[in-house]
PDB file of C-alpha atoms in Angstrom:
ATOM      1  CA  UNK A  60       4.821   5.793  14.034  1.00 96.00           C
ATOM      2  CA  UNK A  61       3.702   4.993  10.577  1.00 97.00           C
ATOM      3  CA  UNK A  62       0.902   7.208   9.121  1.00 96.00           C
ATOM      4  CA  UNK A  63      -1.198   5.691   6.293  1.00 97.00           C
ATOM      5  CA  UNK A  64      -3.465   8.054   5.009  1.00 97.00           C
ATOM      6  CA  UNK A  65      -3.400   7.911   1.072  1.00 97.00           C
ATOM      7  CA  UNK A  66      -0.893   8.275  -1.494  1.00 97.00           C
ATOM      8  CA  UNK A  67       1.333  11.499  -1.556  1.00 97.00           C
ATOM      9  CA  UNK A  68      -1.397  14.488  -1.536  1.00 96.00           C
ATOM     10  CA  UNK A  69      -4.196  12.186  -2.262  1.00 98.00           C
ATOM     11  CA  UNK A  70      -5.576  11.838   0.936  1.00 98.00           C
ATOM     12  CA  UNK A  71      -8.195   8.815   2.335  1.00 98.00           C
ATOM     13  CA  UNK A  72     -11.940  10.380   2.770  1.00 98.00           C
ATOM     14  CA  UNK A  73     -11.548  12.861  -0.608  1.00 98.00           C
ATOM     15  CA  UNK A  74     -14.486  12.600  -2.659  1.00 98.00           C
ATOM     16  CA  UNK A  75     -13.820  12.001  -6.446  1.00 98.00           C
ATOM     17  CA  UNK A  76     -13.764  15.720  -7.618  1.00 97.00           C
ATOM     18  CA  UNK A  77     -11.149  16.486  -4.885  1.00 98.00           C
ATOM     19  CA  UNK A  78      -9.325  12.824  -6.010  1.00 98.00           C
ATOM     20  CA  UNK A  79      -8.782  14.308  -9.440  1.00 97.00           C
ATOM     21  CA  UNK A  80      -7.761  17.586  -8.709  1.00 96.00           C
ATOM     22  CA  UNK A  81      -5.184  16.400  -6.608  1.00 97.00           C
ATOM     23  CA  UNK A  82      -3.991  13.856  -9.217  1.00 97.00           C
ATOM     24  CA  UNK A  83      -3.692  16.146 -12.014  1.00 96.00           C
ATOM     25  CA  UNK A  84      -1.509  18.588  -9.350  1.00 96.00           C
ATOM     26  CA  UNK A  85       0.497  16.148  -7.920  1.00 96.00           C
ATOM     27  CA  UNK A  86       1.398  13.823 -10.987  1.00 96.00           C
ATOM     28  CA  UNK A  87       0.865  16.844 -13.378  1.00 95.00           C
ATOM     29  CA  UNK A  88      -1.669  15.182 -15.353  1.00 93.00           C
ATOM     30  CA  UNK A  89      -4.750  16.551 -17.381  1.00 93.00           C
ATOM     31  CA  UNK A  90      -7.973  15.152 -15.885  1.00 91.00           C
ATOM     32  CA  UNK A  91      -9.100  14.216 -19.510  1.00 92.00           C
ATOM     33  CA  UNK A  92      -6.112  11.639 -19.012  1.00 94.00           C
ATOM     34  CA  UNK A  93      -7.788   9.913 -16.208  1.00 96.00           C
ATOM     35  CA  UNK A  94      -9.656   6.946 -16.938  1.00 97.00           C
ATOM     36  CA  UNK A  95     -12.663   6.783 -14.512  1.00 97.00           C
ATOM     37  CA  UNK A  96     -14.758   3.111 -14.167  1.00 97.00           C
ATOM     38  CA  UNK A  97     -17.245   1.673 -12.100  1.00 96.00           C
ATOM     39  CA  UNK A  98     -16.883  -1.759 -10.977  1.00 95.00           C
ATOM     40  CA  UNK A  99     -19.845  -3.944 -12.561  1.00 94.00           C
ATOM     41  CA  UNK A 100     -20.647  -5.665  -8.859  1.00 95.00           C
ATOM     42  CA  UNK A 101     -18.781  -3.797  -6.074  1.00 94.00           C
ATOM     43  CA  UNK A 102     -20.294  -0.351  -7.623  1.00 95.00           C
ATOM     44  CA  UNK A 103     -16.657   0.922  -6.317  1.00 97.00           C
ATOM     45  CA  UNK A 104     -15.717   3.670  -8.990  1.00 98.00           C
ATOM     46  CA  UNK A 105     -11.998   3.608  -9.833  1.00 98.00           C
ATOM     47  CA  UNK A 106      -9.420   6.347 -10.889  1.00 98.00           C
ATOM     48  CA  UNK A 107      -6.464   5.408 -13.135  1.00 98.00           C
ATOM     49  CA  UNK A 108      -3.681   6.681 -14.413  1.00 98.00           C
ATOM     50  CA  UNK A 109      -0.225   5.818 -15.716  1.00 96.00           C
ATOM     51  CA  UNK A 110       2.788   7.584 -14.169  1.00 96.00           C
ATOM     52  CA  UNK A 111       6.110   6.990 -16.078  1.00 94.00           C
ATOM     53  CA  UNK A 112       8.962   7.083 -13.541  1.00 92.00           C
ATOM     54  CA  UNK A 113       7.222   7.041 -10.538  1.00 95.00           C
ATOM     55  CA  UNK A 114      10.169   5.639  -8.387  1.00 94.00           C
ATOM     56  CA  UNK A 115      13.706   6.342  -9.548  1.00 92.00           C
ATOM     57  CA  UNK A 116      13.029   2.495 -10.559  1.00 93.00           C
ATOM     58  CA  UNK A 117      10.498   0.159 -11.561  1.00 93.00           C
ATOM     59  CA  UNK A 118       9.633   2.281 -14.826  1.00 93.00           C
ATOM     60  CA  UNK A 119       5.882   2.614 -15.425  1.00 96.00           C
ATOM     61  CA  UNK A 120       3.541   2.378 -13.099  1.00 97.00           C
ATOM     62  CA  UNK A 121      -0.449   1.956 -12.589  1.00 98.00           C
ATOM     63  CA  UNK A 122      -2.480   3.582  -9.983  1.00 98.00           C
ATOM     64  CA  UNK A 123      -5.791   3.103  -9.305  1.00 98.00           C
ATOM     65  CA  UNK A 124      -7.638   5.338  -6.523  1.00 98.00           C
ATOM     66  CA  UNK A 125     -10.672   3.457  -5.637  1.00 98.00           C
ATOM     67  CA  UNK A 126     -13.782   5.475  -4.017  1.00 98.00           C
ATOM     68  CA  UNK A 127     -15.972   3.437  -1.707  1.00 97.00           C
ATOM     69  CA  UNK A 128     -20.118   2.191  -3.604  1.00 96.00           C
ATOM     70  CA  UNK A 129     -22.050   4.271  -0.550  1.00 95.00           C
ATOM     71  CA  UNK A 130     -19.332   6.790   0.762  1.00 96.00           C
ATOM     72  CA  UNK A 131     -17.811   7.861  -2.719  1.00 97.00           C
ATOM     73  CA  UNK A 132     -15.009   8.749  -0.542  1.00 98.00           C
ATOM     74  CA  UNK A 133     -11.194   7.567  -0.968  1.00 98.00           C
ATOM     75  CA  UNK A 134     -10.704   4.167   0.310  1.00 98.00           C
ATOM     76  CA  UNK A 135      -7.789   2.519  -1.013  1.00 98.00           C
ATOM     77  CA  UNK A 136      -5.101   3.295  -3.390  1.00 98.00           C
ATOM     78  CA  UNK A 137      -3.208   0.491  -5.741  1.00 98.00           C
ATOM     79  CA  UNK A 138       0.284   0.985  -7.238  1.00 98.00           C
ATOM     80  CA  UNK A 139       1.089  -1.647 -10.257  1.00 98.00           C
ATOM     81  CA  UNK A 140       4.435  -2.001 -12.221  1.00 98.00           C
ATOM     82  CA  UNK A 141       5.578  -4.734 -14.034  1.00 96.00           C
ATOM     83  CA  UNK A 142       3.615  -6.912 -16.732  1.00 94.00           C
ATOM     84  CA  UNK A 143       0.563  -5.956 -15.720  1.00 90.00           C
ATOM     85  CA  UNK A 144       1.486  -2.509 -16.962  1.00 95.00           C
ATOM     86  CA  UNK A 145       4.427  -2.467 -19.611  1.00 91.00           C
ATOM     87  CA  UNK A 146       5.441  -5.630 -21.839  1.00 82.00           C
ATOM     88  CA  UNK A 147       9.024  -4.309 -21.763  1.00 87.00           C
ATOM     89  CA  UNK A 148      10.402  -3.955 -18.284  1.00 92.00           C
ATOM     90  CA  UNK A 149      13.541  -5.141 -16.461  1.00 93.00           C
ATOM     91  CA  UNK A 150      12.284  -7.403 -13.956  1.00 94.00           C
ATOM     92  CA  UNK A 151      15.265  -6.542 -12.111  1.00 95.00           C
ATOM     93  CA  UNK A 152      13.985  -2.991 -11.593  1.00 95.00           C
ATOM     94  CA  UNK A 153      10.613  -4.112 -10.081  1.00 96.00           C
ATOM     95  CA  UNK A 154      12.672  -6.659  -7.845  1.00 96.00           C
ATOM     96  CA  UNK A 155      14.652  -3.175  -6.895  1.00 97.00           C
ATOM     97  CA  UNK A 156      11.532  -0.826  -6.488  1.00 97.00           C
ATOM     98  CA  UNK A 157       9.872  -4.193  -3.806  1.00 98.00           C
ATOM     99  CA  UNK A 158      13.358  -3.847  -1.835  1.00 97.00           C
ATOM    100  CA  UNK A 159      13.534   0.170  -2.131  1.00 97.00           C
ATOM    101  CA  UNK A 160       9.540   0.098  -0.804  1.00 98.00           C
ATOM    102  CA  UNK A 161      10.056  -2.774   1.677  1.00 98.00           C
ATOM    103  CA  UNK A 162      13.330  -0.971   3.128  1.00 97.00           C
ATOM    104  CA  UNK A 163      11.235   2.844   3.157  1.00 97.00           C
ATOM    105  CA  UNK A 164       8.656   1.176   4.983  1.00 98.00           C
ATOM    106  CA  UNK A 165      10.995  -0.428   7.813  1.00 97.00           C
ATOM    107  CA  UNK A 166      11.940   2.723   8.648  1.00 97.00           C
ATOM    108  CA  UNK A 167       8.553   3.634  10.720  1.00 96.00           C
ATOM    109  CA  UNK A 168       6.585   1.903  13.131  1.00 97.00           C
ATOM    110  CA  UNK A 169       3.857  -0.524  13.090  1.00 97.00           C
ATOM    111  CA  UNK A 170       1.733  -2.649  14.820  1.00 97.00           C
ATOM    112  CA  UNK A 171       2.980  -5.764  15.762  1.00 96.00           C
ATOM    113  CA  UNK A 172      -0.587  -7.799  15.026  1.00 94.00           C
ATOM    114  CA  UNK A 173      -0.153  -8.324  11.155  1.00 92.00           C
ATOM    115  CA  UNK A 174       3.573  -6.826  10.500  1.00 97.00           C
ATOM    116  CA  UNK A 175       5.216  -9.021   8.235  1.00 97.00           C
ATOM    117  CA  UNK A 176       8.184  -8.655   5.863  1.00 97.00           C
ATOM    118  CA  UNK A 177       9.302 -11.044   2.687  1.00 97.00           C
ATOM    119  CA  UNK A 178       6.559 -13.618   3.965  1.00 97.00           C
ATOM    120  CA  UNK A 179       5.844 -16.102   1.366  1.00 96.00           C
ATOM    121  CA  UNK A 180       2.311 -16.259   0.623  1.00 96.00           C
ATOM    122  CA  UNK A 181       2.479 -19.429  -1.961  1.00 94.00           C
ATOM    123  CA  UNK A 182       5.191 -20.689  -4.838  1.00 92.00           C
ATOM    124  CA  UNK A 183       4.188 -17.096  -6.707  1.00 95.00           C
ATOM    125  CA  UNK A 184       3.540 -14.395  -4.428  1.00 97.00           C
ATOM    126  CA  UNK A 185       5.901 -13.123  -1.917  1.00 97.00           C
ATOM    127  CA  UNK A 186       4.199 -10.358   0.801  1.00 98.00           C
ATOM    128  CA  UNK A 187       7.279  -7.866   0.619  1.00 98.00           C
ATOM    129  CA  UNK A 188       5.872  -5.727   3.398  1.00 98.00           C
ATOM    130  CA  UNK A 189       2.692  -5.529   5.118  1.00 98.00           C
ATOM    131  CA  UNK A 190       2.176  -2.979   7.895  1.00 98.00           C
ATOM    132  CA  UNK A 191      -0.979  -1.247  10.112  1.00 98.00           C
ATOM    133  CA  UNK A 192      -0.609   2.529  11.614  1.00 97.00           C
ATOM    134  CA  UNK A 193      -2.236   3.212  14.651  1.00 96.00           C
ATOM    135  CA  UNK A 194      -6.145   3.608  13.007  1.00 96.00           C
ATOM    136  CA  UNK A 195      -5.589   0.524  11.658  1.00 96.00           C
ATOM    137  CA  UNK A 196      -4.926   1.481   7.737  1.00 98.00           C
ATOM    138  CA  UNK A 197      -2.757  -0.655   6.378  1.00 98.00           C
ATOM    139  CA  UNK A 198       0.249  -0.942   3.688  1.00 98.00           C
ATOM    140  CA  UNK A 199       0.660  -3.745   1.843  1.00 98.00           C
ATOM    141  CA  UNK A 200       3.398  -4.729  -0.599  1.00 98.00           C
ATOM    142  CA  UNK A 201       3.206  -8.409  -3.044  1.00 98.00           C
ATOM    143  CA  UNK A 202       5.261  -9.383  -5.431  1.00 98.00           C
ATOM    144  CA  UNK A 203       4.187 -12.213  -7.795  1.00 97.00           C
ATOM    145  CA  UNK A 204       6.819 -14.251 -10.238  1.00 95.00           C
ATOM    146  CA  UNK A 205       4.433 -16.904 -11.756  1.00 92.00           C
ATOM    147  CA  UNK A 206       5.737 -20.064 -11.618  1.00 90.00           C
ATOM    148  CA  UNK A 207       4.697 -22.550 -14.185  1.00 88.00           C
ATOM    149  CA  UNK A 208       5.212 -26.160 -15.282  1.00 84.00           C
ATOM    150  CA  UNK A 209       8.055 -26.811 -17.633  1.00 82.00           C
ATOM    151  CA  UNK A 210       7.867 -30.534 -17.943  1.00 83.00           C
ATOM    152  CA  UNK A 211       8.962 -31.922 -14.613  1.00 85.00           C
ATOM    153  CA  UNK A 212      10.584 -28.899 -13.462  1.00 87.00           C
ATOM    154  CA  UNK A 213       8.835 -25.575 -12.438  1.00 88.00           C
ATOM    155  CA  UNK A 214      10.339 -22.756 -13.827  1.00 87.00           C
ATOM    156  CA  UNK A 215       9.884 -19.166 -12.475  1.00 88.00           C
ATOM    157  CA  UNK A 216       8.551 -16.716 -15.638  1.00 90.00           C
ATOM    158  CA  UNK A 217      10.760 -13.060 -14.871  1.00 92.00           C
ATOM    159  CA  UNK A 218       8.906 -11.095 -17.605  1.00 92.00           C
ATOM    160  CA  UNK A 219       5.549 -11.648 -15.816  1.00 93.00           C
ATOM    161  CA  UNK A 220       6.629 -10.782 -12.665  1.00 96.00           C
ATOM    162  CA  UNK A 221       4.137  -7.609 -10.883  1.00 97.00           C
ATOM    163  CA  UNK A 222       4.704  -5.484  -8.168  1.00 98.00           C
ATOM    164  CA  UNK A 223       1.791  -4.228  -6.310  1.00 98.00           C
ATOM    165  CA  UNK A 224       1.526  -1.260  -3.472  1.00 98.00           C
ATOM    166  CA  UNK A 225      -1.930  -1.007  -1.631  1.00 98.00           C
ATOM    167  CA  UNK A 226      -3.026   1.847   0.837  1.00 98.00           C
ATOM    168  CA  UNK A 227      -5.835   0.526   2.277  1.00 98.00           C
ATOM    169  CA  UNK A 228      -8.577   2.444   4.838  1.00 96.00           C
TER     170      UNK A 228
END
């Protein structure tokens, strides 16, 4: 069985001091280096940082560890490469890292209620993976290739393609 329970050592249910330690161990980062902000409605407080190389492809990547407004405890993590993070990329190397995450994930077990793989959400989003462990935390795994107008023809736009990775409690 699949076990979703954070990111690498960053584990749901740590509160933000133990977040940042862990960060600056596991990614080797200095804690001034990590961008800390509160989001205006939610009152969610978010940890960011920028890992270079995170994947052996994909290049740069965001991540985001969000603490819950009442727990202040680890709730979800987001992983972003692609536009959204670097305005030189390969989008062949994000469309690599989706099939090298989709392909890891396969590997375990899920539940069946909500497993889906290379669903098409809409004409720009593709769900690459989306699985739930047995406590019901889920992985989820979109790719979006905006699609846009081009006189009568829709034409798919490569360099503002995203990849995003959620952990979610």
């Amino acid at each position: 069985w699949a076990r979703v329970d954070g990111f690498r050592s960053i584990k749901f249910g740590m509160d933000e001091k133990q977040v940042t330690r862990a960060i600056s161990k596991e990614f080797k980062i200095s804690r001034s280096k990590v961008k800390r902000k509160v989001h205006p409605s939610e009152q969610t407080t978010t940890l960011n940082i920028t890992v270079p190389n995170l994947l052996q492809t994909g290049g740069t990547a965001k991540l985001g560890f969000i603490l819950g407004q009442k727990s202040r405890k680890l709730i979800q993590v987001n992983v972003i490469w692609g536009f959204e993070v670097m305005e030189n990329f390969k989008p062949e190397e994000i469309f690599e890292a989706a099939n090298l995450l989709r392909d890891h994930f396969m590997k375990k077990r899920y539940q069946k209620d909500g497993l889906a793989s290379n669903f098409q959400l809409n004409e720009n989003t593709m769900l690459v993976f989306r699985g739930k462990d047995k406590k019901e935390h889920m992985i989820a795994l979109t790719l979006i290739t905006p699609v846009v107008k081009d006189g009568d023809k829709k034409k798919t736009v490569l360099e503002k393609t995203v990849l995003k990775l959620s952990y979610l409690l």
